[in-house]
Amino acid sequence: MNASKQMPMTEPPTTERKDDRLWGGRFEREPDAQFDAFQRSFSFDRRLLPYELAVDRAWARALQTIGILSETEVRDTIKALEAIAKELQDDPSFLDGSTAEDVHHFVESALVHELGALGWKLHTGRSRNELVATDFRLFLMDAAAGLQRQLAGFVTAIAEQAKTNFGIPMSGMTHMQHAQPILLSHFLLAHAEAFLRDVTRLQHAAEGADSCPMGSGALAGNSFGIDREAIARDLGFSRITANSLDAVSDRDFALDYLFALSGIATHLSRLAEDFVIFASQEFAYVILPDEYATGSSLMPQKKNPDAWELIRGKTGRITGALVALLTTMKGLPTSYQRDLQEDKETLFAAHDQIATMLAIATGAVAATKFNTERLRAAASNPLLFATEGADYLVHRGLPFRQAHDIIGKVLREAERQGKVWTQLSLEDVRKISPLFEQDFLSGLSVEKAIATKVVPGGTAADSVKIALAALQERINTLQTTLQSTLNVEAKVKAKSQTGETK
Ligand code: ARG
């Protein structure tokens, strides 16, 4: 049955291999059925098919350069690869019936089916170890660009709310205690900053992925003198990986990506927490949009912030994916190990989850109405002006610590009289410090407390206006940059439509 040993080197007859596995030659018995199912990865790595096809094309061309494939063979191979790309684009359901072990096996089987023995030539001098690393890097660069686009849209939605609600004060809190009044727009822009950092983190992960492993072989390199630089250029990589052993071992780019996803999730979770609190009756700062809330099966009055709660809840999975891969990587010997196959499933799932979470968060932020009366009322709580009171005394020459102490005494006096402290008489406060003048109590207001914070990055309206304009500028720059990064998947599709082979 196993006739491969007698096969002539040039034209191995397709019918005389024991099976179409990529590695069956030295095996006598079939794998255990349960183990076989356990080791297969096609169910999830089929997602890498567009990238695998792009790498295959580049490899075919590189094999021609070194005389392994003839011009006609390259043309036929690329034509067959294009046909798969086209089928993938038209109706990916043809993948469902496949019994391929993994995406690499899938392509080889399809090529052999189409081209006979020529299909076996493409794998000359290469290994699935370098292929999977290359495919995964390409996927990740596209995925990062996709999420960056979504983040740009999300930050735009936040900026829109900041513009719409410009001038509305709210109570700024620390330790969940009322602290100082701020502008609602300032609060919203704080979230925008965090999500812009996530854009940078994704960029960092994408740059880490931007080195081409092809030519690294299984671990040792390539013995056919393949032009690694040409393949990297062909695939749109900026550079080649520097060490073949590292190239098949390394998944730092995936870890960086998962860290960036965990950052997004953590920031989304914080925003979610803010909105859940704001939607409570005690705060009532926001009116939950019907589109992003659900009711109770028992209590007719309920309107629950489920969109935000689920976003907050799903953050566990994302951080979990990061910890899962870190744990897989820990203690692996240098070189390719099959454990590395575990990198994909959780990363794909985490990526998809983040994409959905961002889409929902964008919709929910855009649809949220702010209860400006409640926000203003909370911001007008005189306790929030205590620091302004101390500042008043500082302006009259008192060291801050003493000023702080005096306002503390004023607050205690108000408490004793059962009054709000700003309603104490001038006489009462002057008993505590003669530095208080007529203008003191009348000078305490939300507007003034906010207007004094006129530093760059502060909450004064003038500062926030500048911050908003700067944010808009950053979003525009980001969107322009993102527009120019056409992803590999799109390039593969474009080529399959035009039938372009170069
Ligand atoms: N499915 C494998 C993975 O995802 C591809 C590489 C397999 N290499 C091997 N020598 N078995 O990592």
Coordinates of C-alpha atoms and ligand atoms in Angstrom, one line a residue:
M1 CA 0.0 0.0 0.0
N2 CA 2.7 2.5 1.0
A3 CA 4.3 3.0 -2.4
S4 CA 5.9 6.3 -1.6
K5 CA 9.4 4.8 -1.3
Q6 CA 9.4 3.7 -4.9
M7 CA 8.0 7.0 -6.2
P8 CA 10.1 8.7 -8.8
M9 CA 11.3 12.0 -7.5
T10 CA 10.0 14.1 -10.3
E11 CA 6.4 13.0 -10.9
P12 CA 5.0 11.2 -7.8
P13 CA 1.7 9.6 -8.9
T14 CA -1.0 11.2 -6.8
T15 CA -2.8 7.9 -6.4
E16 CA 0.0 6.0 -4.8
R17 CA 0.2 7.8 -1.4
K18 CA -1.2 5.9 1.5
D19 CA -3.4 8.9 2.5
D20 CA -3.4 12.6 2.0
R21 CA -1.9 13.4 5.4
L22 CA 1.1 15.7 5.3
W23 CA 3.1 13.3 7.5
G24 CA 1.8 9.8 7.1
G25 CA 4.8 8.1 5.5
R26 CA 6.5 6.7 8.6
F27 CA 3.3 5.7 10.4
E28 CA 1.9 2.1 10.3
R29 CA -1.3 2.6 12.1
E30 CA -4.1 5.2 12.1
P31 CA -4.3 7.7 14.9
D32 CA -6.7 7.1 17.7
A33 CA -10.0 8.7 16.6
Q34 CA -10.4 10.8 19.7
F35 CA -6.8 12.0 19.6
D36 CA -7.1 12.7 15.9
A37 CA -10.0 15.0 16.5
F38 CA -8.2 16.6 19.5
Q39 CA -5.1 17.5 17.5
R40 CA -6.9 19.0 14.4
S41 CA -7.1 22.7 14.1
F42 CA -9.0 23.3 10.8
S43 CA -12.2 24.2 12.7
F44 CA -10.5 27.4 13.8
D45 CA -7.4 28.0 11.8
R46 CA -9.5 28.0 8.6
R47 CA -9.9 31.6 9.5
L48 CA -6.3 32.1 8.4
L49 CA -7.0 30.8 4.8
P50 CA -6.8 34.3 3.1
Y51 CA -3.4 34.8 4.6
E52 CA -2.2 31.2 3.9
L53 CA -3.2 31.8 0.2
A54 CA -1.3 35.1 0.1
V55 CA 1.8 33.4 1.6
D56 CA 1.4 30.5 -0.8
R57 CA 1.5 32.8 -3.8
A58 CA 4.5 34.6 -2.5
W59 CA 6.3 31.3 -1.9
A60 CA 5.4 30.0 -5.3
R61 CA 7.0 33.0 -6.9
A62 CA 10.1 32.7 -4.7
L63 CA 10.4 29.0 -5.7
Q64 CA 10.5 30.1 -9.3
T65 CA 13.3 32.5 -8.6
I66 CA 15.4 29.7 -7.3
G67 CA 14.4 27.3 -10.1
I68 CA 12.3 24.8 -8.1
L69 CA 9.1 25.7 -10.0
S70 CA 8.9 26.5 -13.7
E71 CA 7.1 29.6 -15.0
T72 CA 4.2 27.4 -16.1
E73 CA 4.1 25.6 -12.8
V74 CA 3.9 28.9 -10.9
R75 CA 1.2 30.1 -13.2
D76 CA -0.9 26.9 -12.7
T77 CA -0.2 27.0 -8.9
I78 CA -1.2 30.6 -8.6
K79 CA -4.3 30.0 -10.7
A80 CA -5.4 27.2 -8.4
L81 CA -4.7 29.4 -5.4
E82 CA -6.8 32.2 -6.9
A83 CA -9.6 29.8 -7.5
I84 CA -9.6 28.9 -3.8
A85 CA -9.6 32.6 -2.9
K86 CA -12.5 33.2 -5.2
E87 CA -14.5 30.3 -3.8
L88 CA -13.7 31.5 -0.3
Q89 CA -15.0 34.9 -1.2
D90 CA -18.2 33.7 -3.0
D91 CA -19.3 31.1 -0.5
P92 CA -17.0 30.0 2.4
S93 CA -19.4 27.2 3.2
F94 CA -17.3 24.9 0.9
L95 CA -14.9 24.7 3.9
D96 CA -17.5 23.1 6.1
G97 CA -17.3 19.6 4.6
S98 CA -13.5 19.5 4.6
T99 CA -11.7 16.8 6.6
A100 CA -8.4 18.7 6.5
E101 CA -6.2 18.6 9.6
D102 CA -5.4 22.3 9.4
V103 CA -5.5 25.2 7.0
H104 CA -2.1 24.2 5.5
H105 CA -3.2 20.7 4.8
F106 CA -6.4 22.1 3.3
V107 CA -4.6 24.1 0.7
E108 CA -2.2 21.3 -0.2
S109 CA -5.1 18.9 -0.6
A110 CA -7.0 21.4 -2.8
L111 CA -3.9 22.0 -4.9
V112 CA -3.2 18.3 -5.4
H113 CA -6.9 17.8 -6.3
E114 CA -6.6 20.5 -8.9
L115 CA -3.0 20.1 -10.1
G116 CA -2.0 16.5 -9.3
A117 CA 1.6 16.0 -8.3
L118 CA 2.5 19.7 -8.9
G119 CA 0.4 20.5 -5.8
W120 CA 3.0 18.7 -3.7
K121 CA 5.9 20.9 -4.9
L122 CA 4.7 24.1 -3.2
H123 CA 5.8 22.8 0.3
T124 CA 9.4 22.6 -0.9
G125 CA 11.8 23.8 1.8
R126 CA 9.1 25.1 4.1
S127 CA 7.3 24.0 7.2
R128 CA 3.9 24.6 8.8
N129 CA 5.8 26.0 11.7
E130 CA 6.8 29.1 9.8
L131 CA 3.6 29.2 7.8
V132 CA 1.4 29.3 10.8
A133 CA 3.5 32.0 12.4
T134 CA 3.4 34.1 9.2
D135 CA -0.4 33.6 8.7
F136 CA -1.1 34.6 12.3
R137 CA 1.1 37.7 12.1
L138 CA -0.7 38.8 8.9
F139 CA -4.1 38.1 10.5
L140 CA -3.1 40.1 13.6
M141 CA -2.0 43.2 11.6
D142 CA -5.4 43.3 9.9
A143 CA -7.3 42.6 13.1
A144 CA -5.4 45.4 14.8
A145 CA -6.2 47.9 12.0
G146 CA -9.9 46.8 12.2
L147 CA -10.1 47.5 15.9
Q148 CA -8.3 50.8 15.5
R149 CA -11.0 51.8 13.0
Q150 CA -13.7 50.8 15.5
L151 CA -11.9 52.7 18.3
A152 CA -11.7 55.8 16.1
G153 CA -15.5 55.5 15.6
F154 CA -16.1 54.9 19.3
V155 CA -14.0 57.9 20.4
T156 CA -15.9 60.0 17.8
A157 CA -19.2 59.0 19.5
I158 CA -17.7 60.0 22.9
A159 CA -16.5 63.3 21.4
E160 CA -20.0 64.0 20.0
Q161 CA -21.6 63.6 23.4
A162 CA -18.9 65.9 24.8
K163 CA -19.8 68.5 22.2
T164 CA -23.6 68.1 22.6
N165 CA -23.4 68.4 26.3
F166 CA -20.8 71.1 26.5
G167 CA -21.1 73.4 29.6
I168 CA -23.0 70.9 31.8
P169 CA -21.4 70.6 35.2
M170 CA -21.3 67.4 37.2
S171 CA -20.0 66.2 40.5
G172 CA -16.5 64.9 40.1
M173 CA -15.8 62.1 42.6
T174 CA -12.8 60.4 44.2
H175 CA -13.3 57.3 46.3
M176 CA -16.9 57.5 45.1
Q177 CA -17.3 60.6 47.3
H178 CA -18.3 64.0 45.9
A179 CA -15.0 65.9 45.4
Q180 CA -15.0 68.9 43.0
P181 CA -17.3 70.0 40.2
I182 CA -16.2 69.3 36.7
L183 CA -17.7 69.5 33.2
L184 CA -19.5 66.4 31.9
S185 CA -17.5 66.9 28.7
H186 CA -14.3 66.7 30.7
F187 CA -15.5 63.4 32.2
L188 CA -16.3 62.1 28.7
L189 CA -12.9 63.2 27.3
A190 CA -11.2 61.3 30.1
H191 CA -12.6 58.1 28.6
A192 CA -11.6 59.2 25.1
E193 CA -8.0 59.5 26.3
A194 CA -8.0 55.9 27.6
F195 CA -9.4 54.5 24.3
L196 CA -6.8 56.5 22.3
R197 CA -4.1 54.8 24.3
D198 CA -5.6 51.5 23.3
V199 CA -5.1 52.6 19.6
T200 CA -1.4 53.0 20.4
R201 CA -1.2 49.6 22.1
L202 CA -2.8 48.0 19.1
Q203 CA -0.3 49.8 16.9
H204 CA 2.5 48.4 19.1
A205 CA 1.2 44.9 18.7
A206 CA 0.8 45.3 15.0
E207 CA 4.4 46.6 14.7
G208 CA 5.6 43.6 16.7
A209 CA 3.9 41.3 14.2
D210 CA 5.3 43.1 11.2
S211 CA 8.3 40.7 10.6
C212 CA 8.1 37.8 8.1
P213 CA 9.2 34.4 9.4
M214 CA 9.1 32.7 5.9
G215 CA 12.4 31.1 5.2
S216 CA 12.9 30.0 8.8
G217 CA 11.8 26.4 7.9
A218 CA 10.8 24.1 10.7
L219 CA 13.4 25.8 13.0
A220 CA 16.8 25.9 11.2
G221 CA 16.3 28.0 8.1
N222 CA 16.0 27.3 4.4
S223 CA 18.4 25.2 2.4
F224 CA 17.3 26.2 -1.1
G225 CA 18.5 29.8 -0.8
I226 CA 15.0 31.2 -0.8
D227 CA 14.9 35.0 -1.1
R228 CA 13.4 35.9 2.3
E229 CA 13.3 39.6 1.7
A230 CA 11.4 39.2 -1.6
I231 CA 8.7 37.1 0.2
A232 CA 8.4 39.6 3.0
R233 CA 8.1 42.5 0.5
D234 CA 5.6 40.5 -1.5
L235 CA 3.4 40.0 1.6
G236 CA 3.7 43.6 2.7
F237 CA 5.9 43.0 5.7
S238 CA 8.3 45.7 6.7
R239 CA 11.1 43.2 7.6
I240 CA 12.1 39.6 8.0
T241 CA 12.5 37.9 11.4
A242 CA 16.1 37.8 12.5
N243 CA 16.5 34.2 13.8
S244 CA 14.8 31.1 12.5
L245 CA 14.5 29.4 15.9
D246 CA 13.0 32.5 17.5
A247 CA 10.7 32.9 14.5
V248 CA 9.0 29.6 15.1
S249 CA 9.0 30.0 18.9
D250 CA 7.9 33.5 19.3
R251 CA 4.3 34.5 20.1
D252 CA 5.1 37.9 21.8
F253 CA 3.1 39.6 19.1
A254 CA 0.0 37.6 20.0
L255 CA 0.6 38.4 23.7
D256 CA 1.0 42.1 22.9
Y257 CA -2.3 41.9 21.0
L258 CA -4.1 40.2 23.8
F259 CA -2.7 42.8 26.2
A260 CA -4.0 45.5 24.0
L261 CA -7.4 43.7 23.9
S262 CA -7.3 43.5 27.7
G263 CA -6.7 47.2 27.9
I264 CA -9.7 47.9 25.7
A265 CA -11.8 45.6 27.8
T266 CA -10.6 47.1 31.0
H267 CA -11.4 50.6 29.8
L268 CA -14.8 49.5 28.4
S269 CA -15.5 47.9 31.8
R270 CA -14.7 51.1 33.6
L271 CA -16.9 53.1 31.4
A272 CA -19.6 50.5 31.8
E273 CA -19.3 50.7 35.6
D274 CA -19.7 54.5 35.4
F275 CA -22.8 54.2 33.3
V276 CA -24.3 51.5 35.5
I277 CA -23.9 53.7 38.5
F278 CA -25.2 56.8 36.6
A279 CA -28.3 54.8 35.6
S280 CA -29.2 54.0 39.2
Q281 CA -32.1 55.9 40.7
E282 CA -29.7 57.3 43.3
F283 CA -27.7 59.1 40.6
A284 CA -30.0 59.2 37.7
Y285 CA -27.4 61.0 35.6
V286 CA -28.3 59.1 32.4
I287 CA -31.4 57.9 30.8
L288 CA -30.7 54.4 29.4
P289 CA -31.6 54.1 25.8
D290 CA -34.3 51.4 25.3
E291 CA -32.2 49.9 22.6
Y292 CA -29.5 49.0 25.0
A293 CA -31.5 48.0 28.1
T294 CA -33.7 45.1 29.1
G295 CA -36.6 44.6 31.5
S296 CA -37.4 42.2 34.3
S297 CA -39.7 39.2 33.9
L298 CA -41.0 39.8 37.3
M299 CA -40.8 43.6 38.1
P300 CA -42.6 45.7 35.6
Q301 CA -40.9 48.9 36.5
K302 CA -37.3 47.7 35.8
K303 CA -35.1 49.0 33.1
N304 CA -31.7 47.4 33.5
P305 CA -28.3 48.5 32.0
D306 CA -27.6 45.1 30.6
A307 CA -25.5 46.3 27.7
W308 CA -23.0 47.9 30.1
E309 CA -23.2 45.0 32.6
L310 CA -22.4 42.5 29.9
I311 CA -19.6 44.6 28.6
R312 CA -18.2 44.8 32.1
G313 CA -18.8 41.1 32.6
K314 CA -17.2 39.9 29.4
T315 CA -14.0 41.6 30.3
G316 CA -13.2 38.5 32.3
R317 CA -12.9 36.4 29.1
I318 CA -10.5 38.9 27.4
T319 CA -8.1 39.1 30.4
G320 CA -8.6 35.3 30.6
A321 CA -7.3 34.9 27.0
L322 CA -4.2 36.9 27.9
V323 CA -3.5 34.8 31.0
A324 CA -4.3 31.6 29.0
L325 CA -1.6 32.3 26.4
L326 CA 0.9 33.6 28.9
T327 CA 0.4 30.3 30.8
T328 CA 0.8 28.3 27.6
M329 CA 4.0 30.1 26.7
K330 CA 5.6 29.7 30.1
G331 CA 8.0 26.9 30.3
L332 CA 8.0 26.0 26.6
P333 CA 11.4 24.9 25.3
T334 CA 12.8 27.1 22.5
S335 CA 11.5 26.1 19.0
Y336 CA 8.1 25.1 17.7
Q337 CA 6.0 23.1 20.1
R338 CA 2.5 21.9 19.3
D339 CA 1.4 23.8 22.4
L340 CA 1.6 26.9 20.2
Q341 CA -1.5 25.8 18.3
E342 CA -3.3 26.9 21.5
D343 CA -2.5 30.6 20.5
K344 CA -5.3 31.0 18.0
E345 CA -8.7 29.9 19.3
T346 CA -8.7 32.1 22.4
L347 CA -7.2 35.1 20.5
F348 CA -9.8 34.9 17.7
A349 CA -12.6 34.6 20.3
A350 CA -11.2 37.6 22.3
H351 CA -10.8 39.6 19.1
D352 CA -14.4 38.9 18.0
Q353 CA -15.7 39.7 21.5
I354 CA -13.9 43.0 21.6
A355 CA -15.2 43.9 18.2
T356 CA -18.8 43.3 19.3
M357 CA -18.3 45.0 22.6
L358 CA -16.9 48.1 20.9
A359 CA -19.8 48.2 18.4
I360 CA -22.4 47.9 21.2
A361 CA -20.6 50.5 23.4
T362 CA -20.5 52.9 20.4
G363 CA -24.2 52.5 19.9
A364 CA -25.0 52.8 23.6
V365 CA -22.9 55.9 24.1
A366 CA -24.4 57.6 21.1
A367 CA -27.9 56.8 22.2
T368 CA -27.5 57.9 25.9
K369 CA -29.3 60.9 27.1
F370 CA -27.9 62.8 30.0
N371 CA -30.1 64.1 32.7
T372 CA -28.7 67.6 32.9
E373 CA -30.8 68.7 35.8
R374 CA -29.6 65.9 38.0
L375 CA -26.0 66.4 36.9
R376 CA -26.2 70.1 37.7
A377 CA -27.9 69.6 41.0
A378 CA -25.2 67.2 42.1
A379 CA -22.5 69.6 41.0
S380 CA -24.1 72.4 43.0
N381 CA -23.7 70.5 46.3
P382 CA -21.8 73.2 48.4
L383 CA -19.5 70.5 49.8
L384 CA -17.9 70.5 46.4
F385 CA -16.7 74.1 46.9
A386 CA -14.8 73.4 50.1
T387 CA -11.5 73.4 48.3
E388 CA -12.4 76.7 46.6
G389 CA -12.9 78.0 50.2
A390 CA -9.4 77.0 51.1
D391 CA -8.1 78.5 47.9
Y392 CA -9.8 81.8 48.8
L393 CA -7.7 82.0 52.0
V394 CA -4.5 81.1 50.2
H395 CA -5.2 84.1 47.9
R396 CA -5.2 86.1 51.1
G397 CA -1.8 84.9 52.0
L398 CA -2.5 82.0 54.3
P399 CA -0.4 78.8 54.0
F400 CA -2.6 76.1 52.4
R401 CA -2.5 73.7 55.3
Q402 CA -3.9 76.4 57.6
A403 CA -6.5 77.4 55.1
H404 CA -7.6 73.7 54.8
D405 CA -7.9 73.6 58.6
I406 CA -10.0 76.8 58.8
I407 CA -12.4 75.5 56.2
G408 CA -12.6 72.3 58.1
K409 CA -13.7 74.3 61.2
V410 CA -16.2 76.2 59.1
L411 CA -17.7 72.9 57.9
R412 CA -17.9 71.7 61.5
E413 CA -19.6 74.9 62.6
A414 CA -22.2 74.5 59.8
E415 CA -22.8 70.9 60.9
R416 CA -23.2 72.0 64.5
Q417 CA -25.8 74.6 63.4
G418 CA -27.5 72.1 61.1
K419 CA -26.8 74.3 58.1
V420 CA -25.3 74.0 54.7
W421 CA -21.9 75.7 55.1
T422 CA -22.4 78.3 52.4
Q423 CA -25.4 79.5 54.3
L424 CA -23.5 80.5 57.4
S425 CA -23.4 84.2 58.1
L426 CA -20.4 86.2 57.4
E427 CA -20.2 86.9 61.1
D428 CA -20.1 83.2 61.9
V429 CA -17.2 82.6 59.5
R430 CA -15.3 85.6 60.5
K431 CA -15.3 84.2 64.1
I432 CA -13.3 81.4 62.7
S433 CA -11.0 83.6 60.6
P434 CA -11.0 87.4 60.1
L435 CA -9.6 86.8 56.6
F436 CA -13.1 86.1 55.3
E437 CA -14.6 89.1 53.6
Q438 CA -18.0 90.0 52.1
D439 CA -17.1 88.5 48.7
F440 CA -16.3 85.1 50.2
L441 CA -19.7 83.2 50.4
S442 CA -21.1 84.9 47.3
G443 CA -18.0 83.9 45.4
L444 CA -18.6 80.2 45.8
S445 CA -20.4 78.7 42.8
V446 CA -20.2 75.7 40.4
E447 CA -19.3 78.0 37.6
K448 CA -16.5 79.7 39.4
A449 CA -15.1 76.4 40.8
I450 CA -14.9 75.0 37.3
A451 CA -13.7 78.2 35.6
T452 CA -10.7 78.5 37.8
K453 CA -9.3 75.1 36.5
V454 CA -8.0 76.8 33.4
V455 CA -4.7 74.8 33.0
P456 CA -4.2 72.7 30.0
G457 CA -5.9 69.4 30.7
G458 CA -8.1 71.1 33.3
T459 CA -11.9 71.2 33.5
A460 CA -12.4 74.9 32.8
A461 CA -14.6 75.4 29.8
D462 CA -11.8 77.2 27.9
S463 CA -9.4 74.2 28.6
V464 CA -12.0 71.6 27.6
K465 CA -12.8 73.5 24.4
I466 CA -9.1 73.3 23.5
A467 CA -9.0 69.6 24.5
L468 CA -12.0 68.9 22.3
A469 CA -10.5 70.5 19.3
A470 CA -7.2 68.7 19.8
L471 CA -9.1 65.4 20.2
Q472 CA -10.9 66.0 16.9
E473 CA -7.6 66.7 15.3
R474 CA -6.2 63.4 16.6
I475 CA -9.2 61.5 15.4
N476 CA -8.8 63.0 11.9
T477 CA -5.2 62.1 11.8
L478 CA -5.9 58.6 13.0
Q479 CA -8.6 58.1 10.4
T480 CA -6.4 59.3 7.6
T481 CA -3.6 56.9 8.7
L482 CA -6.1 54.0 8.9
Q483 CA -7.5 54.7 5.5
S484 CA -4.1 54.2 3.9
T485 CA -3.6 50.8 5.6
L486 CA -5.4 48.4 3.2
N487 CA -5.5 45.1 4.9
V488 CA -4.0 41.9 3.6
E489 CA -7.4 40.2 3.4
A490 CA -8.7 43.0 1.2
K491 CA -5.7 42.7 -1.0
V492 CA -6.2 39.0 -1.4
K493 CA -9.8 39.6 -2.3
A494 CA -8.9 42.4 -4.7
K495 CA -6.4 40.1 -6.4
S496 CA -8.8 37.2 -6.7
Q497 CA -11.3 39.5 -8.4
T498 CA -8.9 40.9 -10.9
G499 CA -7.2 37.5 -11.4
E500 CA -3.9 39.4 -10.9
T501 CA -1.0 37.1 -10.2
K502 CA 1.8 39.5 -9.6
Ligands
ARG1 N1 -1.8 23.6 13.4 C1 -0.5 23.9 13.8 C2 -0.5 25.2 14.7 O1 -1.5 25.9 14.8 C3 0.3 24.3 12.6 C4 1.8 23.9 12.7 C5 1.9 22.4 12.9 N2 3.2 22.0 12.9 C6 3.5 20.8 13.2 N3 4.8 20.5 13.2 N4 2.7 19.9 13.7 O2 0.4 25.5 15.4

